[in-house]
Coordinates of C-alpha atoms in Angstrom, one line a residue:
Chain A
M1258 CA 11.1 -3.6 -15.9
N1259 CA 11.6 0.0 -14.8
R1260 CA 10.4 0.9 -11.1
Y1261 CA 8.3 3.7 -12.3
I1262 CA 6.9 2.1 -15.4
K1263 CA 5.8 -0.9 -12.9
A1264 CA 4.0 1.8 -10.3
E1265 CA 2.4 4.0 -13.1
F1266 CA 1.1 0.8 -14.4
E1267 CA -0.3 0.2 -11.3
L1268 CA -2.1 3.1 -11.1
F1269 CA -3.3 2.6 -14.9
K1270 CA -5.2 -0.7 -14.2
R1271 CA -7.1 0.8 -11.0
Q1272 CA -8.9 3.3 -13.9
K1273 CA -11.4 0.5 -13.8
G1274 CA -14.4 2.5 -15.3
N1275 CA -12.3 4.1 -18.3
L1276 CA -10.6 0.4 -18.9
I1277 CA -14.1 -1.2 -18.6
I1278 CA -15.2 1.4 -21.5
G1279 CA -11.9 1.1 -23.6
G1280 CA -12.4 -3.1 -23.4
C1281 CA -15.9 -2.9 -24.8
V1282 CA -15.2 -0.6 -27.6
L1283 CA -11.9 -2.5 -28.5
F1284 CA -14.1 -5.6 -28.6
V1285 CA -16.7 -3.9 -30.9
F1286 CA -13.7 -2.9 -33.1
I1287 CA -12.2 -6.6 -32.8
M1288 CA -15.5 -8.1 -34.1
L1289 CA -15.6 -5.3 -37.0
L1290 CA -12.4 -6.1 -38.3
L1291 CA -13.5 -9.7 -38.4
L1292 CA -16.0 -8.7 -41.0
S1293 CA -13.5 -6.4 -42.8
G1294 CA -12.7 -8.9 -45.8
V1295 CA -16.3 -8.6 -46.8
G1296 CA -16.8 -4.7 -46.1
G1297 CA -14.9 -3.7 -48.7
S1298 CA -12.3 -0.9 -48.2
G1299 CA -14.6 1.7 -47.1
Y1300 CA -16.0 -0.3 -44.2
C1301 CA -11.7 -0.5 -43.3
A1302 CA -11.3 2.9 -42.9
Y1303 CA -14.4 3.7 -40.8
I1304 CA -13.6 0.6 -38.5
T1305 CA -10.4 2.3 -37.5
I1306 CA -12.1 5.1 -35.7
V1307 CA -13.7 2.5 -33.7
G1308 CA -10.2 1.3 -33.0
Y1309 CA -8.9 5.0 -32.2
M1310 CA -11.7 5.8 -29.7
A1311 CA -10.7 2.1 -27.8
Y1312 CA -7.5 3.9 -27.9
L1313 CA -8.4 7.1 -26.6
F1314 CA -10.3 5.7 -23.7
F1315 CA -7.3 3.6 -22.6
N1316 CA -5.7 7.0 -22.8
I1317 CA -7.8 9.2 -20.9
A1318 CA -7.3 5.8 -18.0
F1319 CA -3.9 6.9 -18.4
Y1320 CA -4.2 10.6 -18.4
L1321 CA -6.1 10.5 -15.4
S1322 CA -4.8 9.1 -12.0
P1323 CA -7.2 7.2 -9.4
A1324 CA -6.9 9.8 -6.8
S1325 CA -9.2 12.8 -6.3
Y1326 CA -10.0 15.1 -3.7
W1327 CA -13.0 17.5 -2.8
Q1328 CA -12.7 21.4 -3.6
N1329 CA -15.9 23.7 -2.4
R1330 CA -18.2 20.8 -2.9
K1331 CA -16.4 19.6 -6.6
K1332 CA -14.4 16.5 -6.9
V1333 CA -11.3 17.2 -8.5
V1334 CA -9.6 14.4 -10.1
V1335 CA -5.8 14.6 -10.1
T1336 CA -3.8 13.7 -13.5
T1337 CA -1.1 11.0 -13.5
E1338 CA 1.2 13.4 -14.0
Q1339 CA 0.4 15.7 -10.9
L1340 CA 0.3 12.7 -8.6
V1341 CA 3.6 11.1 -9.8
L1342 CA 5.2 14.4 -9.5
T1343 CA 4.0 15.0 -6.0
L1344 CA 5.4 11.3 -5.4
G1345 CA 9.4 10.4 -6.4
E1346 CA 9.3 10.5 -9.7
S1347 CA 11.3 13.1 -11.9
K1348 CA 9.3 14.8 -14.7
R1349 CA 11.7 13.4 -17.7
T1350 CA 11.2 9.9 -16.4
Y1351 CA 7.3 10.6 -16.6
V1352 CA 7.6 11.8 -20.1
K1353 CA 9.4 9.0 -21.1
N1354 CA 7.2 6.6 -19.6
K1355 CA 4.6 8.0 -21.1
L1356 CA 6.1 7.7 -25.0
F1357 CA 6.5 4.3 -23.7
F1358 CA 3.3 3.6 -23.0
Y1359 CA 1.9 5.3 -25.9
V1360 CA 4.1 3.3 -28.4
V1361 CA 3.3 0.4 -27.0
Q1362 CA -0.3 0.9 -27.2
Y1363 CA 0.1 2.0 -30.9
L1364 CA 1.9 -1.6 -31.7
V1365 CA -0.7 -3.8 -30.1
M1366 CA -3.4 -2.0 -32.3
V1367 CA -1.2 -2.5 -35.2
A1368 CA -0.2 -6.0 -34.2
L1369 CA -4.4 -6.3 -33.8
I1370 CA -5.1 -5.2 -37.4
A1371 CA -2.4 -7.7 -38.6
V1372 CA -3.7 -10.3 -36.7
M1373 CA -7.4 -10.1 -37.5
Q1374 CA -6.9 -9.8 -40.9
I1375 CA -6.4 -13.9 -41.0
P1376 CA -10.0 -14.6 -39.5
A1377 CA -11.3 -11.6 -41.9
A1378 CA -9.8 -13.5 -44.9
L1379 CA -11.8 -16.6 -43.7
I1380 CA -14.8 -15.2 -43.2
A1381 CA -14.7 -13.6 -46.5
G1382 CA -13.3 -16.8 -48.4
E1383 CA -10.6 -14.6 -49.8
T1384 CA -6.5 -14.9 -48.9
Y1385 CA -4.7 -12.2 -46.4
S1386 CA -5.6 -8.6 -47.3
V1387 CA -2.4 -6.7 -47.2
W1388 CA -4.5 -3.9 -48.4
G1389 CA -7.0 -4.1 -45.9
F1390 CA -4.6 -4.0 -43.4
F1391 CA -2.2 -1.1 -44.7
L1392 CA -5.9 1.1 -45.3
E1393 CA -6.3 0.5 -41.6
V1394 CA -2.7 1.2 -40.3
E1395 CA -2.8 4.6 -42.0
V1396 CA -5.8 5.8 -40.5
L1397 CA -4.8 4.3 -37.3
T1398 CA -1.2 6.1 -37.5
A1399 CA -2.7 9.6 -39.7
I1400 CA -5.0 9.6 -36.0
V1401 CA -2.3 8.6 -33.3
F1402 CA 0.3 10.9 -34.5
L1403 CA -1.9 13.8 -34.9
S1404 CA -3.2 13.3 -31.6
F1405 CA 0.6 13.4 -30.5
F1406 CA 1.0 16.5 -31.9
V1407 CA -1.7 18.1 -30.1
M1408 CA -1.5 16.6 -26.8
F1409 CA 2.3 17.5 -26.7
V1410 CA 2.5 21.1 -27.4
I1411 CA -0.8 21.9 -25.6
P1412 CA 0.1 22.4 -22.0
A1413 CA -1.0 19.1 -19.6
N1414 CA -4.7 20.3 -18.6
A1415 CA -7.2 17.9 -17.5
Y1416 CA -10.1 19.9 -19.9
L1417 CA -7.8 20.0 -22.8
L1418 CA -7.7 16.4 -22.9
A1419 CA -10.7 16.2 -25.5
I1420 CA -9.2 18.6 -27.8
P1421 CA -6.3 16.4 -28.9
G1422 CA -8.4 13.4 -29.2
W1423 CA -11.0 15.7 -31.5
C1424 CA -8.0 16.8 -33.2
G1425 CA -6.5 13.0 -34.1
F1426 CA -9.5 11.5 -34.9
C1427 CA -11.0 14.3 -37.6
G1428 CA -7.3 14.2 -38.8
G1429 CA -7.7 10.5 -39.2
F1430 CA -10.8 10.6 -40.5
V1431 CA -10.3 12.9 -43.5
G1432 CA -7.9 11.1 -44.2
G1433 CA -9.3 7.9 -43.9
Y1434 CA -12.1 9.2 -45.9
F1435 CA -10.6 10.7 -48.7
S1436 CA -8.1 7.4 -49.0
V1437 CA -12.0 5.8 -49.6
I1438 CA -13.5 8.2 -52.0
A1439 CA -10.4 9.0 -54.2
D1440 CA -11.1 5.6 -56.0
L1441 CA -7.4 5.1 -56.8
P1442 CA -5.6 2.3 -58.7
K1443 CA -4.0 0.3 -56.1
E1444 CA -0.5 1.3 -56.5
E1445 CA -1.2 4.9 -56.7
A1446 CA -3.2 4.6 -53.4
F1447 CA -0.9 2.7 -51.8
E1448 CA 1.6 5.4 -52.3
G1449 CA -0.5 7.7 -51.3
F1450 CA -1.3 5.7 -47.6
L1451 CA 2.4 5.3 -47.2
W1452 CA 2.9 9.3 -47.8
K1453 CA 0.3 10.3 -45.5
A1454 CA 1.1 7.6 -42.3
L1455 CA 4.8 9.5 -42.9
F1456 CA 3.3 12.6 -42.6
G1457 CA 1.8 11.4 -39.3
I1458 CA 5.0 9.6 -38.3
V1459 CA 6.8 12.9 -39.2
V1460 CA 4.7 14.9 -37.2
G1461 CA 4.3 12.5 -34.2
V1462 CA 8.1 12.6 -33.9
L1463 CA 8.7 16.2 -34.1
S1464 CA 5.7 17.0 -31.4
I1465 CA 7.7 14.0 -29.1
A1466 CA 11.0 15.9 -29.8
Y1467 CA 9.9 19.1 -29.1
R1468 CA 8.0 18.0 -25.3
Y1469 CA 11.4 16.0 -24.8
I1470 CA 13.3 18.8 -25.4
R1471 CA 11.0 21.1 -23.1
T1472 CA 10.9 18.9 -20.4
I1473 CA 15.0 18.7 -20.1
I1474 CA 14.8 22.2 -20.3
E1475 CA 12.2 22.6 -17.6
E1476 CA 14.3 20.1 -15.4
R1477 CA 17.5 22.5 -15.8
G1478 CA 15.8 25.4 -14.8
G1479 CA 16.2 27.7 -18.0
L1480 CA 17.9 26.9 -21.4
W1481 CA 21.3 27.7 -20.3
R1482 CA 22.0 25.9 -17.2
K1483 CA 24.1 28.1 -14.3
E1484 CA 26.6 26.4 -12.3
I1485 CA 25.5 26.0 -8.5
A1486 CA 28.1 28.2 -6.7
T1487 CA 29.3 26.1 -4.3
G1488 CA 31.0 28.6 -1.8
E1489 CA 33.5 27.1 0.6
E1490 CA 32.7 23.4 -0.7
Chain B
M985 CA 40.9 -10.5 -6.3
Q986 CA 37.2 -9.9 -7.2
Q987 CA 36.7 -9.6 -3.4
Q988 CA 39.0 -7.2 -3.2
T989 CA 37.4 -5.5 -6.0
Q990 CA 33.9 -5.1 -4.5
I991 CA 35.6 -4.2 -1.2
D992 CA 36.9 -1.3 -2.8
E993 CA 34.1 -0.7 -4.6
N994 CA 31.9 -0.5 -1.5
K995 CA 34.4 1.9 -0.1
V996 CA 34.1 4.4 -2.9
L997 CA 30.5 4.2 -2.4
E998 CA 30.5 4.9 1.2
E999 CA 32.9 7.7 0.9
K1000 CA 30.4 9.5 -1.3
E1001 CA 27.4 8.8 0.8
A1002 CA 29.3 10.4 3.3
E1003 CA 30.2 13.0 1.5
R1004 CA 26.4 13.6 -0.1
L1005 CA 25.3 13.5 4.1
A1006 CA 27.5 16.4 4.7
K1007 CA 25.9 18.8 2.3
P1008 CA 22.9 20.6 3.4
A1009 CA 19.7 19.3 3.2
L1010 CA 18.6 22.0 0.5
K1011 CA 20.2 24.7 -1.3
V1012 CA 18.4 26.9 -3.2
Q1013 CA 20.2 29.9 -5.5
G1014 CA 18.2 32.8 -7.8
L1015 CA 15.0 30.6 -8.4
E1016 CA 12.4 32.3 -10.4
K1017 CA 9.0 31.4 -11.6
S1018 CA 6.7 33.6 -13.4
F1019 CA 3.0 32.4 -14.6
F1020 CA -0.7 34.2 -14.9
R1021 CA -3.1 34.1 -12.4
F1022 CA -6.9 34.1 -13.6
G1023 CA -8.4 37.1 -11.7
S1024 CA -5.1 38.5 -10.2
G1025 CA -2.9 39.1 -13.5
K1026 CA 0.8 38.0 -13.4
F1027 CA 2.3 36.2 -10.4
A1028 CA 5.9 35.7 -9.9
V1029 CA 8.2 34.4 -7.3
K1030 CA 11.5 35.9 -7.7
D1031 CA 15.2 35.4 -6.7
I1032 CA 15.0 33.2 -3.9
S1033 CA 18.6 32.0 -2.3
F1034 CA 19.0 30.1 0.8
T1035 CA 20.4 27.3 2.5
L1036 CA 18.8 24.7 5.0
E1037 CA 21.3 22.5 6.9
R1038 CA 20.4 19.0 7.9
G1039 CA 18.5 18.6 11.2
Y1040 CA 16.6 22.1 11.1
M1041 CA 13.2 22.8 10.6
L1042 CA 12.4 26.0 8.7
G1043 CA 9.4 27.8 9.1
L1044 CA 7.9 29.7 6.2
I1045 CA 5.2 32.2 7.1
G1046 CA 3.5 34.6 4.7
R1047 CA 0.1 36.0 3.9
N1048 CA -2.5 34.2 0.9
G1049 CA -1.3 34.3 -2.0
A1050 CA 2.5 35.3 -1.1
G1051 CA 4.3 32.5 -2.8
K1052 CA 4.8 29.9 -0.3
S1053 CA 2.9 26.8 -2.0
T1054 CA 4.8 27.9 -5.1
L1055 CA 7.9 27.9 -3.6
L1056 CA 7.2 24.3 -2.1
R1057 CA 5.7 23.3 -5.3
L1058 CA 9.1 23.9 -7.2
I1059 CA 11.5 22.3 -4.5
L1060 CA 9.4 19.5 -5.1
Q1061 CA 9.6 19.9 -9.1
S1062 CA 6.3 19.5 -9.6
L1063 CA 6.1 23.1 -11.0
P1064 CA 9.0 23.7 -13.7
R1065 CA 10.9 26.8 -12.4
K1066 CA 12.1 29.3 -14.8
K1067 CA 15.7 30.2 -13.5
G1068 CA 18.0 29.2 -10.7
T1069 CA 19.7 25.8 -9.0
L1070 CA 18.7 23.5 -6.6
Q1071 CA 20.5 21.0 -4.7
I1072 CA 18.6 18.6 -2.6
A1073 CA 20.1 16.3 -0.1
G1074 CA 23.5 16.5 -1.7
Y1075 CA 21.9 16.1 -5.4
D1076 CA 22.0 18.7 -8.0
V1077 CA 18.3 18.5 -9.6
T1078 CA 19.6 19.4 -13.1
T1079 CA 21.7 16.2 -13.3
H1080 CA 20.3 13.9 -10.7
A1081 CA 16.3 14.7 -10.5
T1082 CA 15.7 11.4 -9.8
E1083 CA 17.6 10.9 -7.1
A1084 CA 16.7 14.0 -5.8
K1085 CA 13.2 13.1 -6.1
K1086 CA 12.9 10.1 -4.0
L1087 CA 14.8 12.2 -1.0
V1088 CA 12.0 14.3 -0.5
G1089 CA 8.8 14.2 1.1
Y1090 CA 5.4 16.0 0.8
V1091 CA 2.2 16.8 3.0
G1092 CA -0.4 19.0 1.4
E1093 CA -3.6 19.8 2.0
D1094 CA -5.0 18.3 -1.0
F1095 CA -2.8 15.1 -0.7
Y1096 CA -3.3 12.6 -3.7
F1097 CA -4.0 9.1 -1.8
L1098 CA -5.9 6.8 -4.4
T1099 CA -9.5 7.6 -2.6
K1100 CA -11.2 4.0 -3.5
E1101 CA -8.2 2.2 -1.6
T1102 CA -7.7 1.3 1.6
L1103 CA -4.6 2.7 3.6
K1104 CA -2.4 -0.3 3.7
E1105 CA -3.2 -0.8 -0.2
N1106 CA -2.6 2.8 -1.0
G1107 CA 1.1 2.2 0.9
K1108 CA 1.8 -0.6 -1.5
V1109 CA 0.8 1.0 -4.8
L1110 CA 2.5 4.7 -4.0
A1111 CA 5.6 3.0 -2.3
M1112 CA 6.6 1.6 -5.7
F1113 CA 7.6 5.1 -6.4
Y1114 CA 10.2 5.1 -3.5
P1115 CA 12.9 2.1 -3.3
E1116 CA 13.5 3.4 0.6
F1117 CA 9.8 2.5 1.7
S1118 CA 9.4 0.8 4.8
M1119 CA 5.7 -0.9 5.0
D1120 CA 6.7 -2.1 8.5
R1121 CA 7.2 1.9 9.3
Y1122 CA 4.1 3.1 7.5
L1123 CA 2.3 0.7 9.5
E1124 CA 4.0 1.5 12.7
L1125 CA 3.2 5.1 11.8
L1126 CA -0.6 4.4 11.0
G1127 CA -0.9 2.6 14.3
R1128 CA 0.7 5.4 16.3
F1129 CA -1.5 8.1 14.9
E1130 CA -4.7 5.4 15.9
L1131 CA -5.5 5.2 12.0
G1132 CA -6.8 1.4 10.9
A1133 CA -4.7 0.2 7.8
E1134 CA -8.3 -1.1 6.1
K1135 CA -9.7 2.6 6.3
L1136 CA -10.6 3.9 3.2
A1137 CA -8.8 6.7 2.2
G1138 CA -11.9 8.1 0.8
Q1139 CA -13.1 7.9 4.3
L1140 CA -10.6 10.1 6.1
S1141 CA -11.3 13.2 7.9
K1142 CA -8.9 16.1 7.5
G1143 CA -6.9 15.8 10.6
E1144 CA -6.8 11.6 9.8
N1145 CA -5.5 12.6 6.1
T1146 CA -2.6 14.7 7.5
K1147 CA -1.8 12.3 9.5
A1148 CA -1.8 9.5 7.1
Q1149 CA 0.5 11.6 4.8
L1150 CA 2.9 12.1 7.6
A1151 CA 3.2 8.4 7.8
F1152 CA 3.2 7.8 4.2
A1153 CA 5.8 10.7 3.7
L1154 CA 8.2 9.3 6.8
A1155 CA 8.0 5.5 5.6
H1156 CA 9.8 6.3 2.9
K1157 CA 13.0 8.2 4.4
P1158 CA 13.0 11.7 3.3
E1159 CA 15.9 14.0 3.7
L1160 CA 13.7 16.7 3.0
L1161 CA 10.3 17.0 4.1
L1162 CA 7.9 19.7 2.7
L1163 CA 4.9 20.5 4.8
D1164 CA 2.3 22.6 3.0
E1165 CA -0.2 23.9 5.7
P1166 CA -0.3 21.1 7.3
T1167 CA -1.8 22.2 10.2
G1168 CA -4.3 24.2 8.6
G1169 CA -8.1 23.6 10.1
R1170 CA -6.7 20.6 12.1
D1171 CA -7.9 20.3 16.2
P1172 CA -5.1 21.2 18.7
V1173 CA -4.7 17.6 19.7
V1174 CA -4.3 16.4 15.9
R1175 CA -1.5 19.8 15.5
R1176 CA 0.4 18.6 19.0
E1177 CA 0.6 15.2 17.9
F1178 CA 1.9 16.0 14.8
L1179 CA 4.3 18.6 16.0
Y1180 CA 5.5 16.0 18.6
V1181 CA 6.1 13.4 15.9
L1182 CA 8.0 16.0 13.6
Q1183 CA 10.3 16.9 16.6
S1184 CA 11.3 13.4 17.2
E1185 CA 12.1 13.1 13.5
L1186 CA 14.5 15.7 13.8
M1187 CA 16.4 14.4 16.3
D1188 CA 18.6 12.1 13.9
E1189 CA 19.7 15.2 12.4
R1190 CA 19.5 13.7 8.9
M1191 CA 16.1 15.1 7.7
S1192 CA 15.2 18.9 7.3
I1193 CA 11.7 20.3 7.2
I1194 CA 10.3 23.4 5.7
F1195 CA 7.0 24.0 7.2
S1196 CA 4.7 26.8 5.5
T1197 CA 1.9 27.8 7.8
H1198 CA -0.1 30.6 8.8
I1199 CA -0.6 29.3 12.4
T1200 CA 2.8 30.5 13.6
E1201 CA 1.9 29.4 17.1
D1202 CA 3.0 25.8 16.0
L1203 CA 6.2 27.5 14.4
D1204 CA 6.9 29.3 17.9
K1205 CA 7.5 25.5 19.3
V1206 CA 8.9 23.7 16.6
A1207 CA 11.2 26.0 14.1
D1208 CA 14.8 26.6 14.1
Y1209 CA 14.6 29.3 11.3
V1210 CA 12.0 31.5 10.1
A1211 CA 11.1 32.7 6.4
M1212 CA 8.5 35.3 5.4
M1213 CA 7.5 35.6 2.1
E1214 CA 5.6 38.6 0.3
K1215 CA 4.6 39.0 -2.9
G1216 CA 6.6 36.4 -4.3
R1217 CA 10.0 37.4 -2.7
L1218 CA 11.8 36.3 0.6
L1219 CA 11.3 39.2 2.4
F1220 CA 14.3 37.4 5.6
Y1221 CA 15.6 34.0 6.4
E1222 CA 17.1 33.9 9.8
T1223 CA 17.1 31.6 13.0
K1224 CA 13.6 32.4 15.2
D1225 CA 15.6 33.5 18.2
E1226 CA 17.7 36.1 16.2
L1227 CA 14.4 37.5 14.5
L1228 CA 12.9 37.9 18.1
E1229 CA 15.5 39.4 19.3
R1230 CA 16.3 41.7 16.4
L1231 CA 12.6 42.8 15.7
T1232 CA 11.2 44.4 18.7
G1233 CA 7.6 46.4 19.2
E1234 CA 7.1 49.7 19.3
N1235 CA 8.2 49.8 23.2
G1236 CA 10.9 47.4 22.5
E1237 CA 9.2 44.3 23.8
R1238 CA 9.4 41.3 22.4
L1239 CA 7.0 39.7 19.7
S1240 CA 5.5 36.7 18.9
L1241 CA 5.8 35.5 15.9
K1242 CA 2.0 35.8 15.3
Q1243 CA 2.8 39.4 15.9
L1244 CA 5.6 40.0 14.1
M1245 CA 4.1 38.6 10.8
V1246 CA 1.0 41.0 11.2
K1247 CA 3.5 44.2 11.9
L1248 CA 5.5 43.0 8.8
C1249 CA 2.4 42.7 6.7
R1250 CA 1.4 46.1 7.8
E1251 CA 4.8 48.1 7.1
G1252 CA 4.1 45.9 3.7
E1253 CA 1.1 47.6 2.8
K1254 CA 1.9 51.1 3.6
K1255 CA 5.5 50.7 1.5

């Protein structure tokens, strides 16, 4: 494993408060998933939002580092980005690792939804619900990738962390809500899910590309790189 | 055959390393950065160029808000630059950002130790960012500064914090050490100890130091070069002795760095 990923993960592990809250919300999410077979499609869409809350708390733990200092009698919590850039990590590596963590978290959530459909089906006395799985993943995808969009476009600032979270939450909630109230035949609804998830992914990928290119430009010191004048060398 | 190839490869690596070590610790050209500051409007660091050879200490002076910390953060790359090129310890940061970063040490007023961890634990966690970090050296320096390795970082006084930071920075064997007001608000004993360690570290001529401070008396003792910043620009950059020789008082008397700084600031205000 990359040395910096290990180091950042070590910092992540030390954000105990946020990890405990995230873990508790995740536990609630898992419990709710167990009942998704009984609850129907509306229930499925809404509980995914609880899953997103867990995702958000884990991201706060990733965004804020365990380092802090006092300034004018006010405690300043240092962001992970500030900390690692003061240490021996480059911005490009940090952005790459951040993306890696986001994607891993997202895939873990998708895997969790897929696996939890099995006990959920057993509890409901039905077969595995592909429908429920798609619905939940669609809502999660819309929320997560819309959060990416705002998170990457807004400059890094601890106080602005709430904004992407809120926007992603609203975007995903609205997407999930319309999935439920549309009352379409399943084939059409599936197609709708796919389009919405695809929209979320495209927006997410574009914002990731934007952030990555911006980081490279920042590292180069401008769009067009001037060669260093070596003089006598 | 394989052994021969290995020997050749090692030789090439050694030559490259020797070539790199022959290059200056820092080369800055046309560095620029502008941003908006609440309350004081637009601020810019403009057209900064200088070279710092290995084994020397550069004292960076200037009044509050002149751009000293911004310049250090640009060199550290914790702030993105708008224009310009940076070469740290032989690495161009555009192409070798990671290699360059691991050779830079930083000591600032608000360094970020993990507050709820001990100094030893901090060393273990933060060392993961530096491949060359030596835990033995870190503990040895903590001992030298009379800091308990089991003390919580959040319980350190300002002076202890500075010493712990210096111990950490030196333990990862930097080739460029950036000091941002490290002695500000520290008692004379801490300052003297701090300067003594810095001087001894410069002996091996591998490392260079940029020391930004208001306390010009510290620079009188240890700096080889002096640079002054005013309104985001570098007013001068030359050896301390030449500078003190060149710029004298009204009656031709030799000035201290403190007097010199006051004089230049007043002249700047008149203009």
